mmCIF file of C-alpha atoms in Angstrom:
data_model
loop_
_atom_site.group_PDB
_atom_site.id
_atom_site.type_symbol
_atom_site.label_atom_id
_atom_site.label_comp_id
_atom_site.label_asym_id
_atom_site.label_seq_id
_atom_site.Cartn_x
_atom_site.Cartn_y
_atom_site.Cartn_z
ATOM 1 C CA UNK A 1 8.952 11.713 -8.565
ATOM 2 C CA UNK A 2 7.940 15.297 -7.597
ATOM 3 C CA UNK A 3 9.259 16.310 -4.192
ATOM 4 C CA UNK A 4 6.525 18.251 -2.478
ATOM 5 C CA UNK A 5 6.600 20.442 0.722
ATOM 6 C CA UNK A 6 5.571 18.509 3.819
ATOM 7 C CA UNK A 7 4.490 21.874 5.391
ATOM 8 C CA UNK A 8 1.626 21.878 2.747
ATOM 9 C CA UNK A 9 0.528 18.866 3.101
ATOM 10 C CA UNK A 10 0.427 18.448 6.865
ATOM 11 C CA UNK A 11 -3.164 18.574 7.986
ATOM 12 C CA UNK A 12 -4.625 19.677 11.674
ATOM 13 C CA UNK A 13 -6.456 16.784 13.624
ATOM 14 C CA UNK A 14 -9.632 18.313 13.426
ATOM 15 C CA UNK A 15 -9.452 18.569 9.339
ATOM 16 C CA UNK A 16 -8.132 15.040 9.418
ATOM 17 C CA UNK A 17 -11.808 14.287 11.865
ATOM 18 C CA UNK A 18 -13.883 15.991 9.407
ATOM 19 C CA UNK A 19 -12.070 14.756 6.094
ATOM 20 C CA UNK A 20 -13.046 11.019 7.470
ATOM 21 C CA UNK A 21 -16.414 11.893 8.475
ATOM 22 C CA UNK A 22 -17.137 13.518 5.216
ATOM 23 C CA UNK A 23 -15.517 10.081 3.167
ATOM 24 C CA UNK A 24 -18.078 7.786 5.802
ATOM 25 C CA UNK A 25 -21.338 9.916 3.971
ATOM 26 C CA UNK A 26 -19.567 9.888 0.185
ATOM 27 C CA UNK A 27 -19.870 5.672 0.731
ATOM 28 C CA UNK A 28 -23.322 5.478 1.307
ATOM 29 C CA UNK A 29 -23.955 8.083 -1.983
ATOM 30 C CA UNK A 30 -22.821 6.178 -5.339
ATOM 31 C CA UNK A 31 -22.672 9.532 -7.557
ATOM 32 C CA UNK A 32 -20.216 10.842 -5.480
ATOM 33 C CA UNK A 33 -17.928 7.632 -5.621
ATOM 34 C CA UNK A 34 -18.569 8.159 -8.897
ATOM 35 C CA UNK A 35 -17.596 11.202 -9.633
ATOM 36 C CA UNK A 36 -14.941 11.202 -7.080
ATOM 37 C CA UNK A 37 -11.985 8.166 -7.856
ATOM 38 C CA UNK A 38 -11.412 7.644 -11.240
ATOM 39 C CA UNK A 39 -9.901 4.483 -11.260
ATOM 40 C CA UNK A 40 -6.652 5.341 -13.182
ATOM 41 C CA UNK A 41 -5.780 7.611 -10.169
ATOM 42 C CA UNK A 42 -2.685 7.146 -8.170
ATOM 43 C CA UNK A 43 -1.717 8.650 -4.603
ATOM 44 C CA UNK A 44 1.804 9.858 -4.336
ATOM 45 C CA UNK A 45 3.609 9.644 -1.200
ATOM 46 C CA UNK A 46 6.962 12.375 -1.566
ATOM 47 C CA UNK A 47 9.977 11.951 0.500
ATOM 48 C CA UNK A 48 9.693 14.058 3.079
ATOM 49 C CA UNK A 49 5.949 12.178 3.516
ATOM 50 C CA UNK A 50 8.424 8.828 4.500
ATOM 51 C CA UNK A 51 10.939 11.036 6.696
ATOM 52 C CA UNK A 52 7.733 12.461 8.849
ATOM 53 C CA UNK A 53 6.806 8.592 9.389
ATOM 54 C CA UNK A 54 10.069 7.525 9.760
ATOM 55 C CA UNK A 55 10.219 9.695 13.346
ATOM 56 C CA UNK A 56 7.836 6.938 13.988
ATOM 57 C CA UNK A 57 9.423 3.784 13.560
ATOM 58 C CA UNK A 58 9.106 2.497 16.992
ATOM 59 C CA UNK A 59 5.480 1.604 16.290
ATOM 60 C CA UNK A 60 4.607 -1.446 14.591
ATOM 61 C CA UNK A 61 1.641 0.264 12.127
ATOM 62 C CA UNK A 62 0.624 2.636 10.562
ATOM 63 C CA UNK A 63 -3.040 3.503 9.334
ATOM 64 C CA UNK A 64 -3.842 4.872 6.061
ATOM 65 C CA UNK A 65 -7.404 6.374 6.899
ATOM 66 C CA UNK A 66 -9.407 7.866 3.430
ATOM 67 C CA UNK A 67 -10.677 11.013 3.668
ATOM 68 C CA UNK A 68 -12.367 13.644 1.561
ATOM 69 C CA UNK A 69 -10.786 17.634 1.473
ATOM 70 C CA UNK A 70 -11.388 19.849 -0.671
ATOM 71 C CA UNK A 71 -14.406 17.492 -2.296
ATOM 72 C CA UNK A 72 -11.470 15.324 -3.066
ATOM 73 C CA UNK A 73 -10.236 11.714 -1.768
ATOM 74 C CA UNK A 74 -7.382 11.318 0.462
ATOM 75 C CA UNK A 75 -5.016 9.451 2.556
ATOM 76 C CA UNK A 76 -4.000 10.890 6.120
ATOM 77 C CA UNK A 77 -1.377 8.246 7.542
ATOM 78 C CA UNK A 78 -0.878 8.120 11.203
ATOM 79 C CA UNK A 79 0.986 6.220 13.468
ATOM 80 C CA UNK A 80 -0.445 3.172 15.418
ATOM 81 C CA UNK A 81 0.953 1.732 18.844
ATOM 82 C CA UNK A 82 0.394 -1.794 19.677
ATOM 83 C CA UNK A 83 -2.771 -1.810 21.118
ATOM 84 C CA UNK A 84 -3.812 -0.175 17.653
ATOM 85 C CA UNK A 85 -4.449 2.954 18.825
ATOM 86 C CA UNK A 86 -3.594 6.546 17.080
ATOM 87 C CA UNK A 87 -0.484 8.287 17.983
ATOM 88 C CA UNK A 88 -1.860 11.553 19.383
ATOM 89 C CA UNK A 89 0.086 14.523 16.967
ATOM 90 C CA UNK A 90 -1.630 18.225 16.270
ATOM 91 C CA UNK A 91 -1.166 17.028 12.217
ATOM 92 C CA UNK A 92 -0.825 14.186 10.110
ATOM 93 C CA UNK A 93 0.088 13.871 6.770
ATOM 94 C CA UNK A 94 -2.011 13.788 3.891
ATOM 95 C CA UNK A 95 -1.877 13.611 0.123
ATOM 96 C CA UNK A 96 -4.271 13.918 -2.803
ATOM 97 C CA UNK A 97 -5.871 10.660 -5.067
ATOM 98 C CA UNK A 98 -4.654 12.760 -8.629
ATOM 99 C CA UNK A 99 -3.719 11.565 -12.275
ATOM 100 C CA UNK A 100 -0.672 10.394 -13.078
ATOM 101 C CA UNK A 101 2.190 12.903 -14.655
ATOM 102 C CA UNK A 102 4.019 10.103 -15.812
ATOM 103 C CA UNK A 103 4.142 6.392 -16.750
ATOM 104 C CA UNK A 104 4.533 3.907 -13.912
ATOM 105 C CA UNK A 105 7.547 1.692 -13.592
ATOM 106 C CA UNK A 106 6.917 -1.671 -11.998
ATOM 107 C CA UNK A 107 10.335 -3.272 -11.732
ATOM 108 C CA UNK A 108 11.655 -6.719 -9.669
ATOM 109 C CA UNK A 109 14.947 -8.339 -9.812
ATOM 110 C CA UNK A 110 15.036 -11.690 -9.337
ATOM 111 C CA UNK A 111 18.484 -13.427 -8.127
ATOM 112 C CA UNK A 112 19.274 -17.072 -9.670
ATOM 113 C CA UNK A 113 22.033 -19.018 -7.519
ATOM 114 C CA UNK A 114 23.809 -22.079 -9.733
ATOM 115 C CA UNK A 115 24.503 -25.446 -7.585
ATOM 116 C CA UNK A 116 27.299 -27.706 -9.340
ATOM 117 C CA UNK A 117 28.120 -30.633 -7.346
ATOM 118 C CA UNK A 118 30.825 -32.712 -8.429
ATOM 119 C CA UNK A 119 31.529 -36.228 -6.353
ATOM 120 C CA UNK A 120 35.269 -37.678 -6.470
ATOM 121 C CA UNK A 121 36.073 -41.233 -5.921
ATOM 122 C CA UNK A 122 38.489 -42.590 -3.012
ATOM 123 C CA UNK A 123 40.721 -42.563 -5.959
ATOM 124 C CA UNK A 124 39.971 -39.051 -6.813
ATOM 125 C CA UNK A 125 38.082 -40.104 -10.176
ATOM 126 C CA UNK A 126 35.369 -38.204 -11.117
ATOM 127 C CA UNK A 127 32.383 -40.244 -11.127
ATOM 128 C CA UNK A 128 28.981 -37.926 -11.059
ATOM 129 C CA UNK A 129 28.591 -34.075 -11.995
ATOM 130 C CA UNK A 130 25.929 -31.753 -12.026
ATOM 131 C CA UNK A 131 24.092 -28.326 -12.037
ATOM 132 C CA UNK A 132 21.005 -27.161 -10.998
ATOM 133 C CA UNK A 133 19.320 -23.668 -10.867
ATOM 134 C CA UNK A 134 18.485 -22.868 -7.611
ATOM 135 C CA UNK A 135 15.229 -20.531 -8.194
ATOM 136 C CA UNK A 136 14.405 -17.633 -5.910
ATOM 137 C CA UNK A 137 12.519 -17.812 -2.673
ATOM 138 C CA UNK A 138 11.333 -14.310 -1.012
ATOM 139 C CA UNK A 139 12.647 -13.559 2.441
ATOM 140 C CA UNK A 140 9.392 -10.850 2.883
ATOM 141 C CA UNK A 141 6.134 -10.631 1.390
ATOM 142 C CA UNK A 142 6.569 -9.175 -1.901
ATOM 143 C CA UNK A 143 3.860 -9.088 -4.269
ATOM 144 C CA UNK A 144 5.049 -11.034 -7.615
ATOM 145 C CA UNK A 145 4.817 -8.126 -10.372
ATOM 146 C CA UNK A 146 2.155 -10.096 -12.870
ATOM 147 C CA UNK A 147 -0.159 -10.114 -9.361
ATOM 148 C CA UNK A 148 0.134 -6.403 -8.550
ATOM 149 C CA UNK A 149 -0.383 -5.720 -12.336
ATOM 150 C CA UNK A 150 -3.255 -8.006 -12.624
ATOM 151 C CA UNK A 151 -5.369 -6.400 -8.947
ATOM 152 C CA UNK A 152 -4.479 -2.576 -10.612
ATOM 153 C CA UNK A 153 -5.825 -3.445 -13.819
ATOM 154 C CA UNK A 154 -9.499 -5.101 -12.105
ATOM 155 C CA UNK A 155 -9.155 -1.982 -10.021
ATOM 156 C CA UNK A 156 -9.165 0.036 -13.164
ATOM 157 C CA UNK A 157 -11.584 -2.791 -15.071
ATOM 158 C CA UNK A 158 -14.150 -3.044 -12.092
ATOM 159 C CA UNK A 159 -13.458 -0.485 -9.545
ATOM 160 C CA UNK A 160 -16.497 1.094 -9.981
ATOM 161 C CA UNK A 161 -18.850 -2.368 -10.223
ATOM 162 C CA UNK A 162 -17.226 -3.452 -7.142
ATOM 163 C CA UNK A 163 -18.567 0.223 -5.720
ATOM 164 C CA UNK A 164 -22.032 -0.463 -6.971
ATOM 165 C CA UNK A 165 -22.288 -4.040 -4.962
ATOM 166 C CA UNK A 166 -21.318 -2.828 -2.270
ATOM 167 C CA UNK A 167 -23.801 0.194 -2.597
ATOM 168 C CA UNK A 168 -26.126 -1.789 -3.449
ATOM 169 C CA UNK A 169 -26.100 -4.902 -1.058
ATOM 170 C CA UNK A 170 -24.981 -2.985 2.017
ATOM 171 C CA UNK A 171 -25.498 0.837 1.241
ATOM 172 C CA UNK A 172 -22.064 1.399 1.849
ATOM 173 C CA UNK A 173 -21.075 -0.248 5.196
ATOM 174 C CA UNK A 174 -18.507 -2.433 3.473
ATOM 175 C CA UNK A 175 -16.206 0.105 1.358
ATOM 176 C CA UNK A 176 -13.397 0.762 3.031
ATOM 177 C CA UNK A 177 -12.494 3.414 5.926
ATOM 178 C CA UNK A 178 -8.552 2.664 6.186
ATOM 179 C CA UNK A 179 -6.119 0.605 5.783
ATOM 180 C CA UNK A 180 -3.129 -0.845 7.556
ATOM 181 C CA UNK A 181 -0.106 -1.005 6.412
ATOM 182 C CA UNK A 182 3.372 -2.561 8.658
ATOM 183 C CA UNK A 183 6.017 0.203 9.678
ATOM 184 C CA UNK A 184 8.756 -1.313 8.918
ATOM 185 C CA UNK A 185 7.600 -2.246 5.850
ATOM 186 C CA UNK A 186 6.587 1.394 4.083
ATOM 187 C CA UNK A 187 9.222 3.766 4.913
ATOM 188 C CA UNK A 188 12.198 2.080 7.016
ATOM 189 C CA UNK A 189 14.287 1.784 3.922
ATOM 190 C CA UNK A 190 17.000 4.505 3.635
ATOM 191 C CA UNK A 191 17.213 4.503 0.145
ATOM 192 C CA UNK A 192 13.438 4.961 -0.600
ATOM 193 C CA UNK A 193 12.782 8.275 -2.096
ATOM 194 C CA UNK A 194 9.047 8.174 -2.528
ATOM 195 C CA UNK A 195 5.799 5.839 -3.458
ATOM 196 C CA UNK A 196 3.497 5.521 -5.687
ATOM 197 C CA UNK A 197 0.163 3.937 -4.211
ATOM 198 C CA UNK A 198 -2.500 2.189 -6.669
ATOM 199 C CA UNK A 199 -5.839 0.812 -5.364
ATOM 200 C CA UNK A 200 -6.359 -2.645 -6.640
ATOM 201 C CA UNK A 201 -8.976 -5.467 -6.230
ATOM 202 C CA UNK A 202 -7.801 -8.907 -5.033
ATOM 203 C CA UNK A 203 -9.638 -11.683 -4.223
ATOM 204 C CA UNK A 204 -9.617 -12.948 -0.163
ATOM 205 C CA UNK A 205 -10.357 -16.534 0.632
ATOM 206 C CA UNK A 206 -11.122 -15.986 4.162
ATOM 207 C CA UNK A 207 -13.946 -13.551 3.622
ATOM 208 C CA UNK A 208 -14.918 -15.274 -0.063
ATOM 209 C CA UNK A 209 -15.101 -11.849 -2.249
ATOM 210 C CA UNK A 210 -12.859 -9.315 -3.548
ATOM 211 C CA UNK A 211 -11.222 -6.870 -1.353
ATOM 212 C CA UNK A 212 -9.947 -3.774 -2.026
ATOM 213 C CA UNK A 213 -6.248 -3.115 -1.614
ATOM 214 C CA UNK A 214 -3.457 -0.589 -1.308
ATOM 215 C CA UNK A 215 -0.339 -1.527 -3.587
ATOM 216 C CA UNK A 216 2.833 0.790 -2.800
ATOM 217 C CA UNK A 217 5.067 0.683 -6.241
ATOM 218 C CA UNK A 218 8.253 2.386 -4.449
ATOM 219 C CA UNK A 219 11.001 4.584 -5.829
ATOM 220 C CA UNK A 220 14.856 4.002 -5.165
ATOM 221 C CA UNK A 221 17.984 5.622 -5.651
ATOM 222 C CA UNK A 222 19.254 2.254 -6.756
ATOM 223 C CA UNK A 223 16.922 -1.093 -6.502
ATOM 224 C CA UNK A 224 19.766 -2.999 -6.828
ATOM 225 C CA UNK A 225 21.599 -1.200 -3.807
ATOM 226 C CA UNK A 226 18.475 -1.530 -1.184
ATOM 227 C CA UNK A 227 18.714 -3.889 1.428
ATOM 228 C CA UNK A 228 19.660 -7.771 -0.149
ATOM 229 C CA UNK A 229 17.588 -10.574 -0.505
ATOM 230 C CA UNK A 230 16.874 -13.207 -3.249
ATOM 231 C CA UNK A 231 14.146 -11.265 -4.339
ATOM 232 C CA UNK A 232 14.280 -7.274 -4.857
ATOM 233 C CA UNK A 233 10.689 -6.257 -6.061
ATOM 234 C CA UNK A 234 9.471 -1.943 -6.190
ATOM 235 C CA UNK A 235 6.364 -3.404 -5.613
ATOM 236 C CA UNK A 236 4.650 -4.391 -2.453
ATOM 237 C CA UNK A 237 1.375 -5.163 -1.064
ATOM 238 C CA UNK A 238 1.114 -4.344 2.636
ATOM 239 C CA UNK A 239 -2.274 -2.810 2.841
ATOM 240 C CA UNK A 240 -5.198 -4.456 5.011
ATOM 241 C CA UNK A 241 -8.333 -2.759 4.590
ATOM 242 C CA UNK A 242 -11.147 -2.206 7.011
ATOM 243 C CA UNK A 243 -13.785 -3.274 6.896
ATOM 244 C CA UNK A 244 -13.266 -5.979 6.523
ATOM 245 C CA UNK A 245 -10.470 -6.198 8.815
ATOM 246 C CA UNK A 246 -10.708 -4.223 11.370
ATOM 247 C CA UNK A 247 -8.210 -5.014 14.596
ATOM 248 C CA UNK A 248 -10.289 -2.582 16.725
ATOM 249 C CA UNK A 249 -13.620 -4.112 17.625
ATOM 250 C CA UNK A 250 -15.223 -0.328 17.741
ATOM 251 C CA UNK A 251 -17.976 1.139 16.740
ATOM 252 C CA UNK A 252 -16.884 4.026 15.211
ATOM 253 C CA UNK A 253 -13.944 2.865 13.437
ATOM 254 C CA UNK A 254 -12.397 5.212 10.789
ATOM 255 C CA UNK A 255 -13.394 8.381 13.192
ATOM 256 C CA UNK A 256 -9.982 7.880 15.630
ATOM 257 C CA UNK A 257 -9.800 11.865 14.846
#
């Protein structure tokens, strides 16, 4: 993955205000949408992105809030505290919704544990044997690969039907403003070097529809040398978007700027 310059891709508070403002009119204007996220479009997140939010590890979230610059879509990520509230900086980070350079790499490793049990008699005869697989169970939410392949390609499928609805049923008050995404969970890993970040659509039983989601597909120095558990994945789905669900019962949610 391409290592880019934080400096240039650091954006003042009041850009970040008027980048969300200007995404809140594209939603209510389908052309735009249009015109504006083609759905094989990717969001990279570099390395020194991760070590600017790692300085804020101490808070629990942080907010991915989309934006238009430069009459194209963006994420600014900013910290959260527990209340839910923005973490007052003069910049934030930002990066660019762009085409792909390269092919994508979705990788997971799944760890297999044999059980043999042997039982030996009061005279020490062997009288039962046997083995059983012991299959994997994930110690953190990690997407399963065929389910973060299958919401990226009905993202790329029906991104822009699921657009229309919403255009058309609610003129836009439903698509997204941001999304939330754990701490801990996006950049606390020392050995992750950057993400990739796909849109994709996945179904919600508590609200009955599809919902747009972030999925982070995460680069490594060495999968296998992150931290250990019975399931190593590169892929992740963290991302809670709002609206629907929005933690912070306000009225102008998406314009914290």
């Amino acid at each position: 993955m391409t290592t880019l310059n934080i400096l240039d891709y650091m954006l003042p508070v009041k850009e970040c205000g008027e980048a969300t403002n200007e995404w809140n009119l594209c939603r209510s204007d389908y052309s735009r949408l249009k015109d504006m996220i083609p759905t094989n479009f990717v969001f990279n997140i570099s390395e020194n992105h991760l070590n600017w939010m790692r300085g804020f590890r101490e808070y629990p979230e942080f907010c991915a809030a989309v934006g238009v610059y430069n009459r194209r879509l963006v994420l600014i990520f900013y910290p959260m505290d527990s209340e839910g509230k923005r973490i007052v900086e003069k910049e934030y980070p930002y990066t660019y919704l762009t085409e792909m350079v390269s092919d994508l790499k979705l990788q997971e490793i799944q760890e297999y544990t044999i059980v043999k049990n042997t039982i030996l008699s009061k005279g020490f005869e062997k009288i039962e044997k046997d083995a059983d697989l012991a299959f994997p169970i994930s110690n953190k939410p990690v997407l399963e690969q065929d389910k973060a392949v299958e919401a990226i390609e009905k993202w790329r499928e029906s991104g822009m039907d699921w657009f229309y609805r919403e255009y058309k049923e609610t003129e836009g008050i439903g698509i997204f403003r941001k999304f939330y995404v754990p701490t801990a969970d996006l950049c606390l890993d020392q050995y992750l070097t950057g993400i990739t970040c796909s849109f994709g659509l996945k179904y919600n039983d508590i609200y009955g529809k599809m919902l747009v989601t972030l999925i982070f597909i995460s680069f490594r120095e060495n999968l296998q040398r992150s931290e250990r558990s019975q399931m190593i994945s590169n892929t992740y789905d963290w991302a809670k978007p709002c609206p629907p669900i929005c933690r912070i019962p306000d009225v102008d949610v998406g314009n914290e700027f």
